[in-house]
Coordinates of C-alpha atoms and ligand atoms in Angstrom, one line a residue:
M1 CA -15.0 2.8 -40.7
A2 CA -15.1 3.9 -37.1
T3 CA -11.8 5.2 -35.8
R4 CA -10.8 5.1 -32.1
V5 CA -10.2 8.5 -30.7
R6 CA -6.7 8.6 -29.1
P7 CA -7.4 9.3 -25.4
S8 CA -5.8 12.4 -24.0
S9 CA -2.6 11.6 -21.9
K10 CA -4.2 13.5 -19.0
R11 CA -7.3 11.3 -18.8
C12 CA -7.0 8.6 -16.1
T13 CA -8.9 6.2 -13.9
V14 CA -7.9 5.5 -10.3
I15 CA -9.2 2.0 -9.3
G16 CA -9.5 2.1 -5.5
G17 CA -9.8 5.9 -5.7
S18 CA -12.1 6.0 -2.6
G19 CA -9.4 4.5 -0.4
F20 CA -6.7 6.1 1.7
L21 CA -3.9 6.3 -0.9
G22 CA -6.3 6.4 -3.9
R23 CA -8.1 9.5 -2.7
H24 CA -4.8 11.4 -2.0
L25 CA -3.7 10.4 -5.5
V26 CA -7.0 11.6 -7.1
E27 CA -6.7 15.0 -5.3
R28 CA -3.1 15.5 -6.6
L29 CA -4.0 14.4 -10.1
V30 CA -6.9 16.9 -10.2
D31 CA -4.4 19.6 -9.0
R32 CA -2.1 18.7 -11.8
G33 CA -4.9 19.1 -14.4
Y34 CA -5.8 15.5 -15.0
T35 CA -9.4 14.5 -15.8
V36 CA -10.0 11.7 -13.3
N37 CA -12.5 8.8 -13.1
V38 CA -12.7 6.9 -9.8
F39 CA -13.6 3.2 -9.9
D40 CA -14.3 1.7 -6.5
I41 CA -16.6 -0.6 -4.7
R42 CA -17.8 2.4 -2.6
Q43 CA -18.0 6.1 -3.2
A44 CA -16.5 7.9 -0.2
Y45 CA -16.6 11.5 -1.3
E46 CA -17.4 14.0 -4.0
L47 CA -14.9 16.2 -5.8
P48 CA -15.4 18.6 -8.7
G49 CA -13.8 17.3 -11.9
V50 CA -14.0 13.7 -10.7
T51 CA -16.4 11.1 -12.1
F52 CA -17.3 8.2 -9.8
H53 CA -18.0 4.7 -11.1
Q54 CA -19.1 2.3 -8.3
G55 CA -18.4 -1.3 -8.9
D56 CA -16.3 -4.4 -8.2
L57 CA -13.1 -4.6 -10.2
C58 CA -13.8 -8.3 -10.9
D59 CA -16.7 -7.1 -13.1
K60 CA -15.1 -6.3 -16.5
Q61 CA -18.2 -4.7 -18.0
A62 CA -18.4 -2.3 -15.1
L63 CA -14.7 -1.5 -15.5
L64 CA -15.0 -0.9 -19.2
V65 CA -17.3 2.0 -18.6
A66 CA -14.8 3.6 -16.3
L67 CA -11.9 3.1 -18.7
K68 CA -13.5 4.5 -21.7
D69 CA -11.2 7.1 -23.5
V70 CA -8.7 6.9 -20.7
S71 CA -4.9 6.6 -21.3
I72 CA -3.6 5.9 -17.8
V73 CA -5.0 3.5 -15.2
F74 CA -3.7 3.5 -11.6
H75 CA -4.7 0.3 -9.8
C76 CA -4.6 0.8 -6.0
A77 CA -7.5 -1.3 -4.8
S78 CA -7.0 -4.2 -2.5
P79 CA -8.8 -5.8 0.4
A80 CA -7.3 -4.6 3.8
P81 CA -4.2 -6.7 4.8
G82 CA -5.8 -7.4 8.2
S83 CA -8.9 -9.1 6.7
D84 CA -6.9 -12.4 6.4
D85 CA -9.5 -13.8 4.0
R86 CA -7.7 -16.0 1.5
A87 CA -10.6 -16.4 -1.0
L88 CA -11.2 -12.6 -1.0
F89 CA -7.5 -11.9 -1.6
Q90 CA -7.4 -14.5 -4.4
R91 CA -10.6 -13.1 -6.0
V92 CA -9.6 -9.4 -5.9
N93 CA -5.8 -9.3 -6.1
I94 CA -5.2 -12.1 -8.5
D95 CA -8.4 -12.8 -10.6
G96 CA -9.5 -9.1 -10.3
T97 CA -6.1 -7.8 -11.5
Q98 CA -6.3 -10.2 -14.5
T99 CA -9.7 -8.7 -15.3
V100 CA -8.2 -5.2 -14.9
I101 CA -5.5 -6.1 -17.5
Q102 CA -8.0 -7.5 -19.9
A103 CA -10.3 -4.4 -19.5
C104 CA -7.3 -2.2 -20.2
H105 CA -6.5 -4.1 -23.4
E106 CA -10.1 -3.9 -24.6
A107 CA -10.4 -0.2 -23.7
G108 CA -7.1 0.8 -25.4
V109 CA -5.5 2.0 -22.2
Q110 CA -1.8 2.8 -22.8
K111 CA -0.3 2.7 -19.2
L112 CA -1.1 0.7 -16.1
I113 CA 0.5 1.8 -12.8
L114 CA 0.1 -0.8 -10.0
T115 CA 0.4 -0.1 -6.3
S116 CA 2.3 -3.1 -5.2
S117 CA 4.1 -3.3 -1.9
A118 CA 7.7 -3.6 -0.7
S119 CA 6.4 -6.5 1.4
V120 CA 6.5 -8.7 -1.7
V121 CA 10.1 -9.6 -0.7
F122 CA 9.6 -9.7 3.0
E123 CA 9.6 -13.1 4.7
G124 CA 9.8 -12.0 8.3
T125 CA 13.6 -11.7 8.5
D126 CA 15.8 -8.6 8.3
I127 CA 16.0 -6.6 5.1
K128 CA 18.5 -3.7 5.1
N129 CA 18.5 -1.3 2.2
G130 CA 16.8 -4.0 0.0
R131 CA 16.9 -3.3 -3.7
E132 CA 14.2 -4.3 -6.2
D133 CA 16.3 -7.3 -7.4
L134 CA 15.7 -9.2 -4.2
P135 CA 13.7 -12.4 -5.0
Y136 CA 10.0 -12.5 -4.2
A137 CA 9.3 -14.0 -0.8
K138 CA 9.4 -17.8 -1.2
K139 CA 7.3 -18.2 2.0
P140 CA 5.1 -15.1 2.1
I141 CA 4.1 -14.2 5.6
D142 CA 0.3 -13.9 5.0
Y143 CA -2.3 -14.2 2.2
Y144 CA -2.1 -10.5 1.5
T145 CA 1.6 -10.7 0.7
E146 CA 1.1 -14.0 -1.3
T147 CA -1.5 -12.4 -3.5
K148 CA 0.4 -9.0 -3.8
I149 CA 3.3 -11.1 -5.3
Q150 CA 1.1 -12.8 -7.9
Q151 CA -0.6 -9.4 -8.7
E152 CA 2.7 -7.7 -9.3
K153 CA 4.0 -10.5 -11.5
L154 CA 0.7 -10.4 -13.6
V155 CA 1.0 -6.6 -14.2
L156 CA 4.7 -6.6 -15.0
E157 CA 4.5 -9.6 -17.3
A158 CA 1.6 -7.8 -19.2
C159 CA 4.0 -5.0 -20.3
S160 CA 4.2 -5.0 -24.1
K161 CA 5.9 -2.3 -26.2
E162 CA 4.6 -4.1 -29.3
K163 CA 1.0 -3.9 -28.1
G164 CA 1.5 -0.3 -26.8
F165 CA 0.6 -1.3 -23.3
L166 CA 3.1 -0.3 -20.7
T167 CA 3.1 -1.3 -17.1
V168 CA 5.1 -0.4 -13.9
A169 CA 4.7 -1.4 -10.2
I170 CA 5.2 1.0 -7.3
R171 CA 6.3 -0.7 -4.1
P172 CA 5.6 1.7 -1.1
H173 CA 6.2 0.7 2.5
G174 CA 4.2 1.6 5.6
I175 CA 2.1 4.4 4.2
F176 CA 0.9 6.9 6.7
G177 CA -0.8 10.3 6.8
P178 CA -4.1 12.0 7.2
R179 CA -7.2 9.7 6.7
D180 CA -5.2 6.5 7.0
P181 CA -7.6 3.9 8.3
Q182 CA -4.9 1.5 9.5
L183 CA -1.6 2.5 11.1
V184 CA -2.6 5.4 13.4
P185 CA -6.2 4.1 14.3
I186 CA -4.9 0.5 15.1
L187 CA -2.0 2.0 17.1
V188 CA -4.4 4.2 19.1
D189 CA -6.9 1.5 19.6
T190 CA -4.2 -0.8 20.9
A191 CA -3.0 2.0 23.3
R192 CA -6.5 2.7 24.5
R193 CA -6.9 -1.0 25.4
G194 CA -3.6 -0.8 27.4
K195 CA -1.7 -3.0 25.1
M196 CA 1.0 -0.6 23.9
K197 CA 3.3 -0.9 26.9
F198 CA 5.8 -3.3 25.3
I199 CA 8.6 -3.0 22.8
I200 CA 9.0 -6.2 20.8
G201 CA 12.7 -7.1 20.7
D202 CA 15.5 -4.6 21.7
G203 CA 13.8 -1.7 19.8
S204 CA 16.8 -1.0 17.5
N205 CA 15.2 -2.3 14.3
L206 CA 15.0 0.2 11.4
V207 CA 11.9 0.4 9.2
D208 CA 10.6 2.6 6.3
F209 CA 7.4 4.5 6.9
T210 CA 6.3 6.6 3.9
Y211 CA 4.2 9.7 3.9
V212 CA 1.2 9.3 1.7
E213 CA 2.0 12.4 -0.4
N214 CA 5.4 11.0 -1.2
V215 CA 3.8 7.7 -2.4
V216 CA 1.4 9.8 -4.6
H217 CA 4.4 11.7 -6.0
G218 CA 6.1 8.4 -6.9
H219 CA 3.0 7.2 -8.7
I220 CA 2.6 10.3 -10.8
L221 CA 6.3 10.4 -11.6
A222 CA 6.1 6.8 -12.8
A223 CA 3.0 7.5 -14.9
E224 CA 4.7 10.5 -16.5
H225 CA 8.1 8.8 -17.1
L226 CA 6.6 5.5 -18.4
K227 CA 7.3 5.5 -22.2
A228 CA 8.2 2.8 -24.7
D229 CA 11.9 3.8 -24.6
S230 CA 12.2 4.3 -20.9
P231 CA 13.7 1.9 -18.4
L232 CA 10.5 1.8 -16.4
C233 CA 8.7 -0.6 -18.6
G234 CA 7.8 -3.8 -16.8
Q235 CA 9.8 -2.8 -13.7
A236 CA 9.1 -2.4 -10.0
Y237 CA 10.2 0.6 -7.9
H238 CA 10.6 1.1 -4.2
I239 CA 9.0 4.3 -3.0
T240 CA 9.8 5.3 0.6
N241 CA 10.6 8.3 2.6
D242 CA 14.3 7.3 2.3
E243 CA 14.8 7.9 6.0
P244 CA 14.7 4.6 7.8
V245 CA 13.6 5.1 11.4
R246 CA 13.5 2.8 14.5
F247 CA 10.1 1.2 14.4
W248 CA 9.5 1.9 18.1
D249 CA 10.7 5.5 17.9
F250 CA 8.2 6.1 15.1
M251 CA 5.3 4.5 17.0
S252 CA 6.3 6.4 20.2
Q253 CA 6.4 9.7 18.4
I254 CA 2.9 9.2 17.1
L255 CA 1.6 8.0 20.5
V256 CA 3.2 10.8 22.5
G257 CA 2.0 13.4 19.9
L258 CA -1.6 12.1 20.5
G259 CA -1.1 12.2 24.3
Y260 CA -0.5 8.5 25.0
S261 CA 2.5 7.0 26.8
A262 CA 5.3 5.5 24.7
P263 CA 5.9 1.7 25.2
R264 CA 8.7 1.1 27.7
Y265 CA 9.1 -2.6 28.6
H266 CA 10.9 -5.1 26.4
L267 CA 9.6 -8.5 25.4
P268 CA 11.7 -11.1 23.5
Y269 CA 10.8 -11.2 19.8
T270 CA 10.7 -15.0 19.5
L271 CA 8.3 -15.2 22.5
V272 CA 5.8 -12.7 21.0
Y273 CA 6.1 -14.1 17.5
G274 CA 5.4 -17.6 18.9
I275 CA 2.3 -16.4 20.8
A276 CA 1.0 -14.5 17.7
L277 CA 1.4 -17.6 15.7
L278 CA -0.5 -19.7 18.2
L279 CA -3.3 -17.1 18.4
W280 CA -3.5 -17.1 14.6
L281 CA -3.8 -20.9 14.5
I282 CA -6.5 -20.8 17.3
A283 CA -8.4 -18.1 15.4
L284 CA -8.2 -20.2 12.2
V285 CA -9.5 -23.4 13.9
L286 CA -12.4 -21.5 15.6
R287 CA -13.3 -19.5 12.5
P288 CA -16.4 -21.7 11.6
L289 CA -17.7 -20.9 15.1
I290 CA -16.5 -17.5 16.0
R291 CA -14.5 -14.8 14.3
I292 CA -11.5 -13.6 16.4
K293 CA -9.2 -10.8 15.2
P294 CA -6.0 -10.8 17.2
T295 CA -4.2 -7.4 17.4
F296 CA -0.7 -8.9 17.4
T297 CA -0.8 -11.0 14.2
P298 CA 2.4 -12.8 13.1
M299 CA 2.8 -10.3 10.2
R300 CA 2.5 -7.3 12.6
V301 CA 4.9 -8.8 15.1
A302 CA 7.4 -9.5 12.3
L303 CA 7.0 -6.0 11.0
A304 CA 7.5 -4.6 14.5
G305 CA 10.6 -6.6 15.4
T306 CA 12.8 -6.8 12.3
H307 CA 14.8 -4.5 10.2
H308 CA 13.1 -3.8 6.9
Y309 CA 14.0 -0.8 4.9
Y310 CA 14.5 -0.4 1.1
S311 CA 16.7 1.4 -1.3
C312 CA 15.0 4.0 -3.6
T313 CA 18.1 4.4 -5.8
R314 CA 16.3 2.9 -8.8
A315 CA 13.4 5.4 -8.5
K316 CA 15.8 8.3 -8.1
K317 CA 17.8 7.3 -11.1
D318 CA 15.0 6.4 -13.5
M319 CA 12.4 9.0 -12.6
G320 CA 14.1 11.6 -10.5
Y321 CA 12.3 10.6 -7.3
Q322 CA 13.0 12.5 -4.1
P323 CA 10.5 12.4 -1.3
P324 CA 9.0 15.9 -1.1
V325 CA 7.9 15.7 2.6
P326 CA 10.6 14.8 5.2
L327 CA 9.7 12.3 7.9
Q328 CA 9.5 14.7 10.9
E329 CA 7.2 17.1 9.0
A330 CA 5.1 14.1 7.9
I331 CA 4.7 12.9 11.5
V332 CA 3.6 16.4 12.7
R333 CA 1.1 16.7 9.9
T334 CA -0.2 13.3 10.6
V335 CA -0.6 13.8 14.3
E336 CA -2.4 17.1 13.7
S337 CA -4.8 15.4 11.3
Y338 CA -6.2 13.1 14.0
P339 CA -7.7 15.5 16.7
H340 CA -10.5 12.9 17.3
L341 CA -7.9 10.3 18.3
Q342 CA -6.1 12.5 20.9
K343 CA -6.2 11.0 24.4
G344 CA -9.4 12.2 26.1
A345 CA -11.0 13.4 22.9
Ligands
NDP401 N1 -1.4 1.1 3.5 C1 -0.1 0.7 3.4 O1 0.7 0.8 4.3 C2 0.3 0.1 2.1 C3 -0.6 -0.2 1.1 N2 -0.1 -0.7 -0.1 C4 -1.1 -0.9 -1.2 O2 -1.6 0.3 -1.6 C5 -2.9 0.2 -2.1 C6 -3.9 1.1 -1.4 O3 -3.9 0.8 0.0 P1 -4.8 1.7 1.0 O4 -5.1 3.0 0.4 O5 -4.0 1.7 2.3 O6 -6.1 0.8 1.1 P2 -7.6 1.2 1.3 O7 -8.3 0.0 1.8 O8 -7.7 2.5 2.0 O9 -8.1 1.4 -0.3 C7 -8.4 0.4 -1.1 C8 -9.7 0.8 -1.8 O10 -10.0 -0.3 -2.8 C9 -11.4 -0.6 -2.6 N3 -11.6 -2.0 -3.0 C10 -11.4 -3.1 -2.4 N4 -11.8 -4.2 -3.1 C11 -12.3 -3.7 -4.2 C12 -12.9 -4.3 -5.4 N5 -13.1 -5.6 -5.4 N6 -13.4 -3.5 -6.4 C13 -13.2 -2.1 -6.3 N7 -12.7 -1.5 -5.2 C14 -12.2 -2.3 -4.2 C15 -11.6 -0.5 -1.1 O11 -12.9 -0.5 -0.7 P3 -13.3 -1.1 0.8 O12 -12.6 -0.1 1.8 O13 -14.8 -1.0 0.8 O14 -12.7 -2.4 0.8 C16 -10.9 0.9 -0.9 O15 -11.7 1.9 -1.2 C17 -3.3 -1.3 -2.0 O16 -3.0 -2.0 -3.2 C18 -2.3 -1.8 -0.9 O17 -2.0 -3.2 -1.1 C19 1.2 -1.0 -0.3 C20 2.1 -0.8 0.7 C21 1.7 -0.3 2.0
LIG402 C1 0.0 -3.4 17.3 C2 1.4 -2.8 17.0 C3 2.5 -3.9 17.2 C4 1.5 -2.3 15.6 C5 0.6 -1.2 15.2 C6 0.9 -0.6 13.9 C7 0.6 -1.5 12.7 C8 -0.9 -1.5 12.5 C9 1.3 -1.0 11.4 C10 2.8 -1.0 11.6 C11 3.5 -1.3 10.3 C12 2.3 -1.2 9.3 C13 2.4 -1.8 8.0 C14 1.2 -2.3 7.3 C15 -0.1 -2.2 8.0 C16 -0.1 -1.4 9.3 C17 1.1 -1.8 10.1 C18 1.2 -3.3 10.4 C19 1.3 -3.0 6.0 C20 1.2 -4.5 6.3 C21 0.2 -2.5 5.0 C22 0.2 -3.2 3.7 C23 1.6 -3.4 3.1 O1 1.7 -3.6 1.9 C24 2.8 -3.4 4.0 C25 2.6 -2.6 5.2 C26 3.8 -2.7 6.1 C27 3.7 -1.9 7.3

């Protein structure tokens, strides 16, 4: 009779390992002596000790090859939040995650660590020091959030000590750092088009921004603390820098660091939100004819004009989480990593 070889606890697969967070995670795992497979729709780089498997996570057969003899799977693939494509989010974040879970079962994977998002509880209104027991957003602010909620539920409900399949969800917020394709590039692009002159609201709203290495640290701690007798099984954990900052101070620091002016003039939040909603509706109606991508989406305006910061107490207590890189150092490292986005470059 053929016996299944028990996979080494240091063999893992990173789904979405070519992306911003995924690649930082892969690099850190390799440093820590893990053998790493990357499964992604694209191969973005090469790294000694890393095996790439190119494919769509909705394709179970392709996934099974990348999960062979692996004990841990990190799932950090998702369509970009700005894509606003409902069918794509449904296919990848919901149907695809179901496929990932099935593939994990069939391949004998023991642990699945999902990159969820703190936004699963965000409805566009203030959240101050929010804990993980806040209810999921009843009216999610966009398709991305809607499908991240379903995805997290699927993964946490799949946790089964009896089956020897343990799951946990990491909920980061506002990830930034070197190679981020979203936050800094969108900010700079908006500034270059002369649209970063205004502060939405009174500018006092506090928000969590989380340095990518701290998010990676949270994922690895979760993987290493996830055991049948640990409190992590089937739970969600906020992972942030634990230093809420005024949204507009953070944006201004990055802009000024890159040589652009900080926004100065205030606009009422409700006015900007109303305009963003209207533009979104116009874009939706015109979509069959022309594809418009407004910069100020309702989601971005809500994120820019409300308080939303989260407590990491659960992660500190259950897995000893402390953010290794403080916010100010993280901002300096990030600014230095984008010489090509400096004003005049
Ligand atoms: N960035 C942030 O501020 C936050 C992100 N998150 C979550 O963190 C995770 C990683 O985000 P981030 O690194 O920023 O995103 P990226 O877009 O940089 O990385 C995601 C990767 O997954 C790939 N991918 C997309 N669809 C598929 C698919 N069907 N099959 C295989 N691979 C696929 C992407 O390829 P391609 O680029 O070609 O689409 C990309 O390489 C996501 O789950 C996101 O929801 C949570 C909170 C905050
Ligand atoms: C144009 C300006 C008003 C804002 C420019 C910066 C924004 C692009 C970013 C500020 C907060 C960011 C953020 C996300 C994406 C980039 C921002 C909107 C997420 C939506 C990414 C995915 C998540 O899970 C939650 C993030 C919250 C913060």
